[in-house]
PDB file of C-alpha atoms in Angstrom:
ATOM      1  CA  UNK A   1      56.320  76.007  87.222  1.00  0.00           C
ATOM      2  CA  UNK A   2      59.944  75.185  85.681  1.00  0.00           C
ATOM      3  CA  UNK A   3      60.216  71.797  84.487  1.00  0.00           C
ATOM      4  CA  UNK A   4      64.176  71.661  84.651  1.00  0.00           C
ATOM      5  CA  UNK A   5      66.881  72.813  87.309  1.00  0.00           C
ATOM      6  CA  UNK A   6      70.512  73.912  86.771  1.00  0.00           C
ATOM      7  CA  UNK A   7      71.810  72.959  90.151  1.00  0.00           C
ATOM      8  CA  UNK A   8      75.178  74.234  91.008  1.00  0.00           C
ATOM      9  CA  UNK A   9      76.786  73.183  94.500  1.00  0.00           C
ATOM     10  CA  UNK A  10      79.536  75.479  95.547  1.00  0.00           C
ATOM     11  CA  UNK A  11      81.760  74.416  98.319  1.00  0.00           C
ATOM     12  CA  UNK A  12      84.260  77.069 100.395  1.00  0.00           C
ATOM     13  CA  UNK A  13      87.680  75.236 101.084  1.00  0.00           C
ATOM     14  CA  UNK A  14      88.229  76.926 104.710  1.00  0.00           C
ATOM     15  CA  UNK A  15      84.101  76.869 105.404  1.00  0.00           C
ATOM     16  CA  UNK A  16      84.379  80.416 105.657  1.00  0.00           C
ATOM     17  CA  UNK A  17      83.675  83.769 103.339  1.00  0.00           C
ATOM     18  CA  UNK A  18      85.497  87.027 103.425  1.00  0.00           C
ATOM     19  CA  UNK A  19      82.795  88.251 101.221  1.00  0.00           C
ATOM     20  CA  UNK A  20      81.254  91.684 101.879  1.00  0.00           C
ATOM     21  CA  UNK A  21      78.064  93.318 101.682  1.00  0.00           C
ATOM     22  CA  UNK A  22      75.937  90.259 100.979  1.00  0.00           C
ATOM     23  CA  UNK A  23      74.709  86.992 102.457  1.00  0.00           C
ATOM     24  CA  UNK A  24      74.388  84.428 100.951  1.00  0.00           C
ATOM     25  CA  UNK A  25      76.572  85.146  97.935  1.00  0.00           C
ATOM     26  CA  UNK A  26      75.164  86.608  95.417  1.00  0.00           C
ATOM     27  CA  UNK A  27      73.789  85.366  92.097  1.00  0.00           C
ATOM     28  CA  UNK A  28      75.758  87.782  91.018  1.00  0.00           C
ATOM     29  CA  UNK A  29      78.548  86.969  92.804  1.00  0.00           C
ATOM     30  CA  UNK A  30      78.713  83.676  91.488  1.00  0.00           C
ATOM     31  CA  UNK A  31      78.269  84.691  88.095  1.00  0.00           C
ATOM     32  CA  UNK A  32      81.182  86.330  87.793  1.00  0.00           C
ATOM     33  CA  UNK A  33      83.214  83.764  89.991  1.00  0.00           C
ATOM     34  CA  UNK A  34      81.806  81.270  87.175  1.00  0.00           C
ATOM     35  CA  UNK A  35      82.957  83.482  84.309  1.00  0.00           C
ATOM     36  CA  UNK A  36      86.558  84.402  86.130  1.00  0.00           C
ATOM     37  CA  UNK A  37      86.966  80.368  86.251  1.00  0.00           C
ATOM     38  CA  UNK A  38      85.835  80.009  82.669  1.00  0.00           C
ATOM     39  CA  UNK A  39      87.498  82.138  80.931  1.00  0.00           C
ATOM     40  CA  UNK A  40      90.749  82.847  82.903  1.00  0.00           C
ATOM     41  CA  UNK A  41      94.317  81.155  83.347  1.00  0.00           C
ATOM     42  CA  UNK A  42      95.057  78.688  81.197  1.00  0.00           C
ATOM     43  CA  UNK A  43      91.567  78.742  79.170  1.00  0.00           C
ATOM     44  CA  UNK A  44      92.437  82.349  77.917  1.00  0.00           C
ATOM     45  CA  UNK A  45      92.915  81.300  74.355  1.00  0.00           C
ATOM     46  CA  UNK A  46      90.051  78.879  74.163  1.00  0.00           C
ATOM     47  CA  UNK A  47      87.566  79.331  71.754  1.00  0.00           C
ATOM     48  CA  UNK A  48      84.859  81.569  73.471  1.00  0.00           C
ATOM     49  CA  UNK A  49      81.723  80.832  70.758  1.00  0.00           C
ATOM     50  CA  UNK A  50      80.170  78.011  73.707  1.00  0.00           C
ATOM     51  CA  UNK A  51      81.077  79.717  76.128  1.00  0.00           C
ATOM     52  CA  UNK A  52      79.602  83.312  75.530  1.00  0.00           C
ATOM     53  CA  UNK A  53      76.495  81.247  73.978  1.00  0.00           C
ATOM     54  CA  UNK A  54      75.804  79.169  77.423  1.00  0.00           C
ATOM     55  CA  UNK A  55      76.501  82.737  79.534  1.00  0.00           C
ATOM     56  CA  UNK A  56      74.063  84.735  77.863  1.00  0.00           C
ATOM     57  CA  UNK A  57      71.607  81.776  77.975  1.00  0.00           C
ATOM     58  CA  UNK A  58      72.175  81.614  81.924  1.00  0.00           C
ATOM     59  CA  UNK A  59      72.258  85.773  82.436  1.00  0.00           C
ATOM     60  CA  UNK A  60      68.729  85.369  80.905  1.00  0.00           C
ATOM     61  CA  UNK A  61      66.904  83.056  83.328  1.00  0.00           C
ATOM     62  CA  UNK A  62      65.439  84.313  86.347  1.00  0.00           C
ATOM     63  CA  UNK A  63      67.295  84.138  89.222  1.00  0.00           C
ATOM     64  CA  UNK A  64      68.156  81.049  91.167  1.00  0.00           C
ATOM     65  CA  UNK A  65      67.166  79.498  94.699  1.00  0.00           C
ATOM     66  CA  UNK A  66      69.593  79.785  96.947  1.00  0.00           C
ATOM     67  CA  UNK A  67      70.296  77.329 100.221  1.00  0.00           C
ATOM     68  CA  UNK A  68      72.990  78.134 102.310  1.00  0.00           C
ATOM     69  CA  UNK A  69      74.521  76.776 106.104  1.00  0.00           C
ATOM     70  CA  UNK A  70      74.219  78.175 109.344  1.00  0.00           C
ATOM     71  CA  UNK A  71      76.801  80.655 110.042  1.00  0.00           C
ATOM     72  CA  UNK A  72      78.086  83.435 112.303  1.00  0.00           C
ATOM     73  CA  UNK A  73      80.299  86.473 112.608  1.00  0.00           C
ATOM     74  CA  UNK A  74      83.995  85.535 112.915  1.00  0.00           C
ATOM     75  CA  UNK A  75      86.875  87.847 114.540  1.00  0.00           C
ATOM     76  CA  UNK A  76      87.372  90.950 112.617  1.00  0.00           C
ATOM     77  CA  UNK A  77      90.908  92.116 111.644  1.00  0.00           C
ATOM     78  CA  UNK A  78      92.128  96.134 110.214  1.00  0.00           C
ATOM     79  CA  UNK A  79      94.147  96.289 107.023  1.00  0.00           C
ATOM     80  CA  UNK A  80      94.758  99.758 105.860  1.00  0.00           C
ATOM     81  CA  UNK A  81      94.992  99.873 101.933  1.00  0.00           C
ATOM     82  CA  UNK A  82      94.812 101.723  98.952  1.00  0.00           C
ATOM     83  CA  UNK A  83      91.573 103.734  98.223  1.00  0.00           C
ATOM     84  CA  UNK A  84      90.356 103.316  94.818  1.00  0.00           C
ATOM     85  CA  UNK A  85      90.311 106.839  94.177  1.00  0.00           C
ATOM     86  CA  UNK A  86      93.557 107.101  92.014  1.00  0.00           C
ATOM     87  CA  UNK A  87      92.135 109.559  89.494  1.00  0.00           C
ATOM     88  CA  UNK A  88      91.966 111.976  92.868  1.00  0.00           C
ATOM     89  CA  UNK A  89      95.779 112.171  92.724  1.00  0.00           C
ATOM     90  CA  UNK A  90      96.082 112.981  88.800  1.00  0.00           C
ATOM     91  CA  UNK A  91      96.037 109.083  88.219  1.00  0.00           C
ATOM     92  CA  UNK A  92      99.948 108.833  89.641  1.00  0.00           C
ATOM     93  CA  UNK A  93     100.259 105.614  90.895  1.00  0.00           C
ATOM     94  CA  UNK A  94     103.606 107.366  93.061  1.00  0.00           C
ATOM     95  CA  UNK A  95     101.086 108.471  94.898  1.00  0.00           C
ATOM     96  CA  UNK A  96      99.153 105.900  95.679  1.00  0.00           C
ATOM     97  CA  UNK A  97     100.447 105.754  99.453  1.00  0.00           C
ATOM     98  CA  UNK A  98      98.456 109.282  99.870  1.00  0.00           C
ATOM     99  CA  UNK A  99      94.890 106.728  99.876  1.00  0.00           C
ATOM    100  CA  UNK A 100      95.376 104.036 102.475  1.00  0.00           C
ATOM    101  CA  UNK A 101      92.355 104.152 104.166  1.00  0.00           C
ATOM    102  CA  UNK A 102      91.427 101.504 106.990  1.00  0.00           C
ATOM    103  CA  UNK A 103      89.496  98.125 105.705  1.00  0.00           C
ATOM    104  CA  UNK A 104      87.484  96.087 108.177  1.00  0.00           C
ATOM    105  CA  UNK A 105      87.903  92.041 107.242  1.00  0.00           C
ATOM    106  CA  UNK A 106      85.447  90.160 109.150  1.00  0.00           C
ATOM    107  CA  UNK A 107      84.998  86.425 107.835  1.00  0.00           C
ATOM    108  CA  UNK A 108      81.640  84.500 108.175  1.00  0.00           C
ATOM    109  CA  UNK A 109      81.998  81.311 109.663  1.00  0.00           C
ATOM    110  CA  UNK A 110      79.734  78.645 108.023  1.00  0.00           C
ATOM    111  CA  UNK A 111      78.606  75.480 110.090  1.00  0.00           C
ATOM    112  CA  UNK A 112      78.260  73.736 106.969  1.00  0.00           C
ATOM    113  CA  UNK A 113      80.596  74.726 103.843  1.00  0.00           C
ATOM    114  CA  UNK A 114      78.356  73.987 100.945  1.00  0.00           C
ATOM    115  CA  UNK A 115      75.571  76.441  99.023  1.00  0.00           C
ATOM    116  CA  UNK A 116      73.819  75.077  96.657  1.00  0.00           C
ATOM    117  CA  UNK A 117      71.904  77.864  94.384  1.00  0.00           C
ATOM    118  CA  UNK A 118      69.116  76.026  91.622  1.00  0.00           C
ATOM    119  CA  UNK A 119      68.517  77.932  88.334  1.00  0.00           C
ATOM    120  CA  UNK A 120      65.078  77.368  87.442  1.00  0.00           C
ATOM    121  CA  UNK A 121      64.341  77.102  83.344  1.00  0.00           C
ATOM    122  CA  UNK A 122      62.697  75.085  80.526  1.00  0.00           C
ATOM    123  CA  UNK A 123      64.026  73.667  77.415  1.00  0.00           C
ATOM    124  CA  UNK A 124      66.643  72.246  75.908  1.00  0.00           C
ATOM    125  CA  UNK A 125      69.615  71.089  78.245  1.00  0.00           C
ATOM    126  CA  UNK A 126      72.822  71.777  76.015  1.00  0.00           C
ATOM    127  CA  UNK A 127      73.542  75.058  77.357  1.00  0.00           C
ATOM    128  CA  UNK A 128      72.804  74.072  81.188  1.00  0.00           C
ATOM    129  CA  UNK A 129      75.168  70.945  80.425  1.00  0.00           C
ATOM    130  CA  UNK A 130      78.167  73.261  79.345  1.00  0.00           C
ATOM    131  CA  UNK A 131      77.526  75.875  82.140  1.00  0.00           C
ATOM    132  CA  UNK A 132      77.925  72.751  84.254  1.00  0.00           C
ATOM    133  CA  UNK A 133      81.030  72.005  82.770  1.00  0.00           C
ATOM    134  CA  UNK A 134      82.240  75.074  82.845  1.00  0.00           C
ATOM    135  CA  UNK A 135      81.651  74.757  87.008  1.00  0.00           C
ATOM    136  CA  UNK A 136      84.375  72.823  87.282  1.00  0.00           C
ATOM    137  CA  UNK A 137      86.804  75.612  86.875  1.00  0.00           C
ATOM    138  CA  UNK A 138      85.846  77.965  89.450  1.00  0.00           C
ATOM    139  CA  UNK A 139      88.386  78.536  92.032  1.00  0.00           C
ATOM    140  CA  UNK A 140      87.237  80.959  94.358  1.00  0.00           C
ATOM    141  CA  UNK A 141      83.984  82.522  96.086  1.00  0.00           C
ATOM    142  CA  UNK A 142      84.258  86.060  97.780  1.00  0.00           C
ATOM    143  CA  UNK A 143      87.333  87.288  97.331  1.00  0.00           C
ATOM    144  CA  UNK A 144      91.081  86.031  97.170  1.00  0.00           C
ATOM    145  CA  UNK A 145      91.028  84.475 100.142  1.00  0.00           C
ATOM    146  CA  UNK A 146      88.424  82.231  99.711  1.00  0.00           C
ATOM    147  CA  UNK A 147      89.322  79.441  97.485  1.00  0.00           C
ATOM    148  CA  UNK A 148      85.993  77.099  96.377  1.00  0.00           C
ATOM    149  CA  UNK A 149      85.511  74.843  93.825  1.00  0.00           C
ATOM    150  CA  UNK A 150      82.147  73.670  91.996  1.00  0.00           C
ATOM    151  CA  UNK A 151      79.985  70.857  91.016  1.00  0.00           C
ATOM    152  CA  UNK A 152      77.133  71.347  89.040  1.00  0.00           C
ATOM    153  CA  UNK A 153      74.516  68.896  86.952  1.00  0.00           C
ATOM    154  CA  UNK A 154      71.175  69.564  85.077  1.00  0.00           C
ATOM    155  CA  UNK A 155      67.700  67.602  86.175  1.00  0.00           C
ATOM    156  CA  UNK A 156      64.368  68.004  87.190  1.00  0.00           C
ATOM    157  CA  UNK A 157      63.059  70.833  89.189  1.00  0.00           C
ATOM    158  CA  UNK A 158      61.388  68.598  91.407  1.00  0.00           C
ATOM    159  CA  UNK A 159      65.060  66.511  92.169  1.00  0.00           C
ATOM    160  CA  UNK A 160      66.508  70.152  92.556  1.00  0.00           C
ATOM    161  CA  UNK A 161      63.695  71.162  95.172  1.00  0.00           C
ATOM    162  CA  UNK A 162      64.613  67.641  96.720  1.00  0.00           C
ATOM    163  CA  UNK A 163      68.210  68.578  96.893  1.00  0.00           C
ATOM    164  CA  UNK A 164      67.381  71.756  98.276  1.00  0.00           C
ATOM    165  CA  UNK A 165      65.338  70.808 101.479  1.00  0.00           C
ATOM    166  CA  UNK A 166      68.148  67.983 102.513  1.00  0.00           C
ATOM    167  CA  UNK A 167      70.984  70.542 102.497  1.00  0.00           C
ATOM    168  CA  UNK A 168      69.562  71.371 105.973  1.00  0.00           C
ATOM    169  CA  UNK A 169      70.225  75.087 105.753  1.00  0.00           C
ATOM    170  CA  UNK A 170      68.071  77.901 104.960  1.00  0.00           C
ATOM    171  CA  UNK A 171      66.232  78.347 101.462  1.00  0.00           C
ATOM    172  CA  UNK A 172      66.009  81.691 100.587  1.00  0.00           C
ATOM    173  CA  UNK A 173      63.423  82.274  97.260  1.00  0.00           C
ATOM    174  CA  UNK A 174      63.424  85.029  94.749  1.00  0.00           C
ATOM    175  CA  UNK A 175      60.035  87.439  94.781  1.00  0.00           C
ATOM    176  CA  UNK A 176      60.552  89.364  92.057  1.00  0.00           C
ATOM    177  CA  UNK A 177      58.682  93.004  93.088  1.00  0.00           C
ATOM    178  CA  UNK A 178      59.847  95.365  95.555  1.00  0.00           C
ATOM    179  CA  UNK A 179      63.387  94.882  94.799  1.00  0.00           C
ATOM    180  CA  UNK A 180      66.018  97.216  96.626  1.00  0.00           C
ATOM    181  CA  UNK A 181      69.207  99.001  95.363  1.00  0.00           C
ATOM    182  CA  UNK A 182      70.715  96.699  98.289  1.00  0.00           C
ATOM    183  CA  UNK A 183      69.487  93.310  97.602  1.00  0.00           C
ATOM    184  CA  UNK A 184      71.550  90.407  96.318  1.00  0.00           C
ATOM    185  CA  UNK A 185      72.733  91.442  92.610  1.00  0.00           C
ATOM    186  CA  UNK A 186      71.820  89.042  89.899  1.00  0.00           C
ATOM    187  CA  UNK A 187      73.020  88.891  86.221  1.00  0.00           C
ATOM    188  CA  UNK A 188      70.869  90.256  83.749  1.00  0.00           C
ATOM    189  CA  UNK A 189      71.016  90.159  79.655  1.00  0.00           C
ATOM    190  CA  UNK A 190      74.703  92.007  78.939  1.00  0.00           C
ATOM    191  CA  UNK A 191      75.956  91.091  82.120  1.00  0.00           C
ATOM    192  CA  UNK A 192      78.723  88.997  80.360  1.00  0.00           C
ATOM    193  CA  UNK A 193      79.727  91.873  77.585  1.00  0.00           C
ATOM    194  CA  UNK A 194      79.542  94.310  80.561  1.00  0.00           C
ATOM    195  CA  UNK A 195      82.156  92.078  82.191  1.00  0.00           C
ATOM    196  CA  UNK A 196      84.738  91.548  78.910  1.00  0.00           C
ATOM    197  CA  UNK A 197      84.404  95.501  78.673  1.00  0.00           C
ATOM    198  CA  UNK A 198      85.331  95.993  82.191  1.00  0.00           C
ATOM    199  CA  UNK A 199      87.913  93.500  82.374  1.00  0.00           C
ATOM    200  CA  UNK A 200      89.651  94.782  78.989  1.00  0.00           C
ATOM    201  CA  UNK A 201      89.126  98.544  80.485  1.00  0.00           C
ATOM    202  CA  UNK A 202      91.032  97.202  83.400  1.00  0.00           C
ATOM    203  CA  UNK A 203      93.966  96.243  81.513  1.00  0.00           C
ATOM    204  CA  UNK A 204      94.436  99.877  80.009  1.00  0.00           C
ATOM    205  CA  UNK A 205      93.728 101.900  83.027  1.00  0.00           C
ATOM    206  CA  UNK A 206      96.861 102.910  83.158  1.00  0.00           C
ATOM    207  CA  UNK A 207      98.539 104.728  80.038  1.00  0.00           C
ATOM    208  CA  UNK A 208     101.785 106.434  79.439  1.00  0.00           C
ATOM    209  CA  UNK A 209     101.258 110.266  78.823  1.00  0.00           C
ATOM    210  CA  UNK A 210     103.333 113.267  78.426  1.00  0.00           C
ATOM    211  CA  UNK A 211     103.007 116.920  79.449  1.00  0.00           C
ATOM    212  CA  UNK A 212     105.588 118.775  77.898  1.00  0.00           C
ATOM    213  CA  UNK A 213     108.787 117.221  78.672  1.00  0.00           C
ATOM    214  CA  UNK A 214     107.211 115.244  81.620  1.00  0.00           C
ATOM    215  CA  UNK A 215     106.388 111.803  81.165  1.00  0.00           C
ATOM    216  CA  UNK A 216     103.067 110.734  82.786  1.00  0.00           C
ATOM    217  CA  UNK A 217     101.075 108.150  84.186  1.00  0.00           C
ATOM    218  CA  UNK A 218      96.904 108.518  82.918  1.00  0.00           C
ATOM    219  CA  UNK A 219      94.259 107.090  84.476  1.00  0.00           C
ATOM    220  CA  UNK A 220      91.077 106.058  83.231  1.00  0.00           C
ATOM    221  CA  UNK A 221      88.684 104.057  85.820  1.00  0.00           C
ATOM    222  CA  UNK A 222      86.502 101.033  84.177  1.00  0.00           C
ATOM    223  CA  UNK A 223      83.010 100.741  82.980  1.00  0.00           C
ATOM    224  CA  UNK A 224      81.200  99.464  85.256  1.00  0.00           C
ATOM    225  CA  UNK A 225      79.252  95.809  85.326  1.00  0.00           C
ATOM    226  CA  UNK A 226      75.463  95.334  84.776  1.00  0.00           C
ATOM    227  CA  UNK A 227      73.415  93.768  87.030  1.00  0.00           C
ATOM    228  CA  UNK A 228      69.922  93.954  88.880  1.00  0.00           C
ATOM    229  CA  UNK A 229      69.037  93.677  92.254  1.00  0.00           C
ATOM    230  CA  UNK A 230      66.987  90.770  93.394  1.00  0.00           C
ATOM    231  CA  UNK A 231      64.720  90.533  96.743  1.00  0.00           C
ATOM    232  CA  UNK A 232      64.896  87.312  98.677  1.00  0.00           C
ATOM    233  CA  UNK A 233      62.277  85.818 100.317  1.00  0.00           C
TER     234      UNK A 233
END
């Protein structure tokens, strides 16, 4: 049995997640929301040693317990957008009106707006007390649209278990055989680098070319991120 918790409490602004493909959020999910909020806006230029050093400590624990509200289905709405199948069309972006397929948004409507998901580990505590720092800059859960923010602290796994049964909600527990391609994703060791190579691929996707006399617009489609799937008991 773990002897300490990393016990991060995530709370969506509008109680509601736009999310799709997974309930509750994913480790994963929340992993990169975490890393987005750490590393982005105006901590760009920070110094990154801590940082990548308490990230690869927390992509290498096993994967959290997770308690989440009641919720249900809200009203769906259609957007028709973009594909993300530029390199189809020779990687023009011109053509990028050729792709709009239709997008079903469907928000899940939480009775309760905080998750709380409890990393289980042993140890030392200085990397779980900067993760927990870190918390504090997350900004959003899902996708755009759902703006969250954080709180997160490091104590005992029994105070964690504790704060798990008095959120009221369900308690869903990792079992780590029989795992399916579609169960919640959860970081694993290079999950982090996988994500700095993907998000600097993403900044060069698009290059300026030339065929002959003809200027062009190349496309090259990013790496992408490493993670495992999880089953949820």
């Amino acid at each position: 049995m773990p002897t300490r918790a990393l016990l991060i409490e995530v709370t969506l602004l509008d109680a509601r997640y736009h999310g799709m493909g997974d309930w509750p959020p994913a480790p994963w999910r929340l992993f990169q929301a975490l890393v987005a909020g750490a590393y982005g806006g105006q901590w760009a230029a920070e110094d990154a040693t801590d940082k990548d050093a308490a990230f690869s400590w927390l992509e290498n624990l096993p994967p959290p317990h997770i308690a989440t509200p009641a919720s249900h289905a809200g009203a769906g709405i259609l957007h028709y957008v973009p594909n993300n199948s530029l390199d189809a069309k020779g990687g023009d972006p011109a053509r990028v009106a050729e792709m709009r397929v239709p997008k079903q948004v469907r928000p899940r409507l939480l009775d309760d707006a905080r998750l709380l998901y409890a990393w289980p580990y042993d140890g030392a505590d200085d990397h779980a007390a900067r993760i927990a720092a870190l918390a504090d800059r997350l900004h959003t859960l899902g996708r755009g649209i759902d703006p969250a923010f954080a709180r997160a602290e490091v104590l005992d796994w029994d105070a964690a278990e504790e704060r798990l049964h008095h959120h009221g909600g369900t308690i869903a527990r990792p079992v780590l055989d029989g795992a399916r391609s579609d169960d919640p994703g959860c970081p694993l060791p290079g999950s982090l680098h996988s994500l700095k190579t993907r998000h600097a691929a993403a900044r060069r996707q698009y290059q300026p070319g030339k065929e002959g006399r003809t200027l062009t617009v190349n496309f090259a489609r990013p790496p992408k991120p490493l993670f495992r799937p999880v089953a949820y008991d």
